[in-house]
């Protein structure tokens, strides 16, 4: 079955960098767009970034544009989120998620990993 | 950018109640809306995609309707396992979540 497992979270000081990773299995990784979604403590879900199946295009939320970079390595079934200039408001659980697909329909977000926690504190 | 407004933010209900949650888009998004259920400490679970298509394995008491700018998630008879937070997601070349609706025990 589809599995997405995130890693790389931890405690980081404001202004520093962190790289999150996500390993995918159970599907043909190179044929699906992938997302990062985050959730601050006690907050709702916030879409962060998308990368196309082949890595040729990406999109970002305004809140992270210019600071975060999404990337992928299709040879390793890996998704990454490089986070620079971290702020207190970037803290939360970061989920790796796949583009949803059923028959000819696609575009929603599903399934999701279990999440990795990022804390930003001095 | 298209804005999504989800209401109510909190809903108090009893087992057996019919529950309705609404998401409104600031402009037409066709049927590109999904609904999720999230429980504390867990990843979101997909319930509905393409506004009204029930995800495989999701109980039939969940249903989605609407198109264009107004969408609803209905739970026909609330069960104990349904007390959770629900989110809508716009996926119309941008991805925007609603603010969430917490369904709590009345």
GROMACS .gro file of C-alpha atoms in nm:
model
  228
    1UNK     CA    1   0.000   0.000   0.000
    2UNK     CA    2   0.102   0.364  -0.034
    3UNK     CA    3   0.337   0.485   0.236
    4UNK     CA    4   0.486   0.827   0.295
    5UNK     CA    5   0.734   0.865   0.579
    6UNK     CA    6   0.869   1.205   0.675
    7UNK     CA    7   1.187   1.279   0.867
    8UNK     CA    8   1.417   1.567   0.948
    9UNK     CA    9   1.207   1.764   1.191
   10UNK     CA   10   1.350   1.903   1.510
   11UNK     CA   11   1.428   2.216   1.707
   12UNK     CA   12   1.596   2.496   1.516
   13UNK     CA   13   1.680   2.856   1.602
   14UNK     CA   14   1.511   3.143   1.421
   15UNK     CA   15   1.696   3.236   1.104
   16UNK     CA   16   1.851   2.892   1.064
   17UNK     CA   17   1.781   2.624   0.805
   18UNK     CA   18   1.636   2.274   0.808
   19UNK     CA   19   1.573   2.008   0.544
   20UNK     CA   20   1.277   1.775   0.564
   21UNK     CA   21   1.270   1.445   0.376
   22UNK     CA   22   0.992   1.211   0.273
   23UNK     CA   23   1.040   0.859   0.137
   24UNK     CA   24   0.758   0.720  -0.074
   25UNK     CA   25   0.665   0.361  -0.147
   26UNK     CA   26   0.377   0.158  -0.282
   27UNK     CA   27   0.322   0.362  -0.598
   28UNK     CA   28   0.509   0.490  -0.903
   29UNK     CA   29   0.656   0.800  -0.742
   30UNK     CA   30   0.778   0.955  -1.068
   31UNK     CA   31   0.424   0.986  -1.206
   32UNK     CA   32   0.266   1.191  -0.925
   33UNK     CA   33   0.290   1.552  -0.815
   34UNK     CA   34   0.378   1.586  -0.447
   35UNK     CA   35   0.288   1.837  -0.177
   36UNK     CA   36   0.403   1.964   0.159
   37UNK     CA   37   0.127   2.078   0.398
   38UNK     CA   38   0.183   2.212   0.750
   39UNK     CA   39  -0.020   2.266   1.064
   40UNK     CA   40   0.086   2.506   1.335
   41UNK     CA   41   0.016   2.420   1.701
   42UNK     CA   42  -0.360   2.431   1.753
   43UNK     CA   43  -0.405   2.572   1.404
   44UNK     CA   44  -0.564   2.462   1.078
   45UNK     CA   45  -0.404   2.308   0.773
   46UNK     CA   46  -0.188   2.527   0.548
   47UNK     CA   47  -0.073   2.420   0.203
   48UNK     CA   48   0.299   2.494   0.164
   49UNK     CA   49   0.434   2.373  -0.171
   50UNK     CA   50   0.383   2.151  -0.474
   51UNK     CA   51   0.628   1.994  -0.717
   52UNK     CA   52   0.531   1.839  -1.047
   53UNK     CA   53   0.585   1.470  -1.110
   54UNK     CA   54   0.904   1.537  -1.308
   55UNK     CA   55   1.036   1.821  -1.094
   56UNK     CA   56   1.011   2.076  -1.375
   57UNK     CA   57   0.765   2.306  -1.200
   58UNK     CA   58   0.681   2.407  -0.846
   59UNK     CA   59   0.446   2.637  -0.657
   60UNK     CA   60   0.463   2.790  -0.309
   61UNK     CA   61   0.239   2.957  -0.055
   62UNK     CA   62   0.310   3.328  -0.028
   63UNK     CA   63   0.412   3.276   0.336
   64UNK     CA   64   0.715   3.066   0.237
   65UNK     CA   65   0.799   3.192  -0.114
   66UNK     CA   66   1.167   3.280  -0.142
   67UNK     CA   67   1.257   3.094   0.180
   68UNK     CA   68   1.149   2.734   0.114
   69UNK     CA   69   1.241   2.509  -0.180
   70UNK     CA   70   1.067   2.185  -0.268
   71UNK     CA   71   1.263   1.923  -0.461
   72UNK     CA   72   1.251   1.555  -0.544
   73UNK     CA   73   1.476   1.268  -0.648
   74UNK     CA   74   1.269   1.026  -0.852
   75UNK     CA   75   1.555   0.774  -0.862
   76UNK     CA   76   1.530   0.742  -0.483
   77UNK     CA   77   1.155   0.799  -0.437
   78UNK     CA   78   1.240   1.098  -0.219
   79UNK     CA   79   1.073   1.434  -0.163
   80UNK     CA   80   1.245   1.721   0.017
   81UNK     CA   81   1.164   2.058   0.167
   82UNK     CA   82   1.456   2.292   0.218
   83UNK     CA   83   1.358   2.558   0.471
   84UNK     CA   84   1.574   2.868   0.511
   85UNK     CA   85   1.541   3.177   0.731
   86UNK     CA   86   1.303   2.997   0.964
   87UNK     CA   87   1.062   3.200   1.173
   88UNK     CA   88   0.861   3.123   1.482
   89UNK     CA   89   0.546   3.107   1.269
   90UNK     CA   90   0.697   2.823   1.062
   91UNK     CA   91   0.671   2.586   1.359
   92UNK     CA   92   0.433   2.295   1.336
   93UNK     CA   93   0.378   1.951   1.190
   94UNK     CA   94   0.485   1.917   0.827
   95UNK     CA   95   0.307   1.656   0.618
   96UNK     CA   96   0.430   1.505   0.294
   97UNK     CA   97   0.139   1.416   0.070
   98UNK     CA   98   0.071   1.284  -0.275
   99UNK     CA   99  -0.153   1.418  -0.547
  100UNK     CA  100  -0.483   1.235  -0.526
  101UNK     CA  101  -0.583   1.019  -0.822
  102UNK     CA  102  -0.885   0.807  -0.907
  103UNK     CA  103  -0.929   0.696  -1.266
  104UNK     CA  104  -0.909   1.008  -1.478
  105UNK     CA  105  -0.961   1.246  -1.185
  106UNK     CA  106  -0.674   1.400  -0.995
  107UNK     CA  107  -0.569   1.716  -0.813
  108UNK     CA  108  -0.673   1.679  -0.449
  109UNK     CA  109  -0.425   1.580  -0.178
  110UNK     CA  110  -0.416   1.218  -0.067
  111UNK     CA  111  -0.266   1.014   0.090
  112UNK     CA  112  -0.063   1.181   0.366
  113UNK     CA  113   0.235   1.086   0.574
  114UNK     CA  114   0.224   1.088   0.953
  115UNK     CA  115   0.405   1.424   0.974
  116UNK     CA  116   0.729   1.552   1.123
  117UNK     CA  117   0.743   1.822   1.390
  118UNK     CA  118   0.942   2.141   1.344
  119UNK     CA  119   0.999   2.373   1.638
  120UNK     CA  120   1.155   2.716   1.591
  121UNK     CA  121   1.290   2.857   1.911
  122UNK     CA  122   1.596   3.031   2.046
  123UNK     CA  123  -0.628   3.423  -0.532
  124UNK     CA  124  -0.953   3.247  -0.457
  125UNK     CA  125  -1.059   3.270  -0.092
  126UNK     CA  126  -1.238   2.988   0.092
  127UNK     CA  127  -1.474   3.052   0.381
  128UNK     CA  128  -1.574   2.752   0.592
  129UNK     CA  129  -1.856   2.763   0.846
  130UNK     CA  130  -1.931   2.714   1.125
  131UNK     CA  131  -1.598   2.709   1.308
  132UNK     CA  132  -1.749   2.495   1.585
  133UNK     CA  133  -2.058   2.278   1.581
  134UNK     CA  134  -2.211   2.113   1.887
  135UNK     CA  135  -2.411   1.802   1.807
  136UNK     CA  136  -2.539   1.473   1.948
  137UNK     CA  137  -2.510   1.119   1.821
  138UNK     CA  138  -2.775   1.065   1.555
  139UNK     CA  139  -2.791   1.431   1.450
  140UNK     CA  140  -2.773   1.541   1.089
  141UNK     CA  141  -2.472   1.771   1.051
  142UNK     CA  142  -2.395   2.013   0.769
  143UNK     CA  143  -2.073   2.205   0.710
  144UNK     CA  144  -2.037   2.467   0.436
  145UNK     CA  145  -1.748   2.601   0.230
  146UNK     CA  146  -1.789   2.904   0.007
  147UNK     CA  147  -1.541   3.010  -0.261
  148UNK     CA  148  -1.491   3.372  -0.365
  149UNK     CA  149  -1.529   3.265  -0.728
  150UNK     CA  150  -1.636   2.955  -0.915
  151UNK     CA  151  -1.412   2.652  -0.873
  152UNK     CA  152  -1.627   2.407  -1.065
  153UNK     CA  153  -1.622   2.086  -0.857
  154UNK     CA  154  -1.260   2.097  -0.748
  155UNK     CA  155  -1.326   2.062  -0.378
  156UNK     CA  156  -1.235   1.790  -0.129
  157UNK     CA  157  -1.332   1.725   0.234
  158UNK     CA  158  -1.113   1.582   0.509
  159UNK     CA  159  -1.160   1.460   0.864
  160UNK     CA  160  -0.880   1.508   1.115
  161UNK     CA  161  -0.850   1.374   1.468
  162UNK     CA  162  -0.595   1.506   1.721
  163UNK     CA  163  -0.240   1.394   1.650
  164UNK     CA  164  -0.337   1.228   1.323
  165UNK     CA  165  -0.298   1.312   0.956
  166UNK     CA  166  -0.610   1.425   0.771
  167UNK     CA  167  -0.827   1.155   0.618
  168UNK     CA  168  -0.988   1.208   0.278
  169UNK     CA  169  -1.367   1.177   0.280
  170UNK     CA  170  -1.488   1.336  -0.043
  171UNK     CA  171  -1.319   1.447  -0.366
  172UNK     CA  172  -1.456   1.627  -0.672
  173UNK     CA  173  -1.720   1.783  -0.444
  174UNK     CA  174  -1.940   1.474  -0.421
  175UNK     CA  175  -1.737   1.158  -0.486
  176UNK     CA  176  -1.710   0.937  -0.178
  177UNK     CA  177  -1.361   0.805  -0.114
  178UNK     CA  178  -1.340   0.428  -0.104
  179UNK     CA  179  -1.399   0.288   0.244
  180UNK     CA  180  -1.567   0.601   0.380
  181UNK     CA  181  -1.910   0.533   0.537
  182UNK     CA  182  -2.209   0.631   0.327
  183UNK     CA  183  -2.341   0.861   0.602
  184UNK     CA  184  -2.089   1.113   0.465
  185UNK     CA  185  -2.190   1.300   0.151
  186UNK     CA  186  -2.078   1.607  -0.037
  187UNK     CA  187  -2.270   1.837  -0.265
  188UNK     CA  188  -2.243   2.167  -0.449
  189UNK     CA  189  -2.057   2.320  -0.739
  190UNK     CA  190  -1.939   2.661  -0.843
  191UNK     CA  191  -1.900   2.859  -0.521
  192UNK     CA  192  -2.099   2.680  -0.249
  193UNK     CA  193  -2.030   2.332  -0.117
  194UNK     CA  194  -2.159   2.125   0.173
  195UNK     CA  195  -2.045   1.822   0.367
  196UNK     CA  196  -2.331   1.635   0.532
  197UNK     CA  197  -2.315   1.362   0.794
  198UNK     CA  198  -2.659   1.205   0.784
  199UNK     CA  199  -2.651   1.050   1.131
  200UNK     CA  200  -2.358   1.150   1.349
  201UNK     CA  201  -2.171   0.858   1.506
  202UNK     CA  202  -1.935   0.862   1.808
  203UNK     CA  203  -1.634   0.821   1.577
  204UNK     CA  204  -1.730   1.135   1.382
  205UNK     CA  205  -1.640   1.387   1.652
  206UNK     CA  206  -1.339   1.549   1.486
  207UNK     CA  207  -1.233   1.854   1.286
  208UNK     CA  208  -1.333   1.879   0.922
  209UNK     CA  209  -1.161   2.078   0.646
  210UNK     CA  210  -1.247   2.161   0.289
  211UNK     CA  211  -0.973   2.195   0.026
  212UNK     CA  212  -0.987   2.393  -0.296
  213UNK     CA  213  -0.763   2.241  -0.561
  214UNK     CA  214  -0.813   2.467  -0.860
  215UNK     CA  215  -0.447   2.518  -0.970
  216UNK     CA  216  -0.399   2.659  -0.623
  217UNK     CA  217  -0.451   2.468  -0.303
  218UNK     CA  218  -0.637   2.640  -0.020
  219UNK     CA  219  -0.784   2.483   0.292
  220UNK     CA  220  -1.089   2.611   0.472
  221UNK     CA  221  -1.049   2.728   0.831
  222UNK     CA  222  -1.185   2.404   0.976
  223UNK     CA  223  -1.499   2.301   1.164
  224UNK     CA  224  -1.471   2.127   1.498
  225UNK     CA  225  -1.763   1.894   1.562
  226UNK     CA  226  -1.796   1.854   1.938
  227UNK     CA  227  -2.028   1.677   2.177
  228UNK     CA  228  -2.335   1.879   2.268
   0.00000   0.00000   0.00000
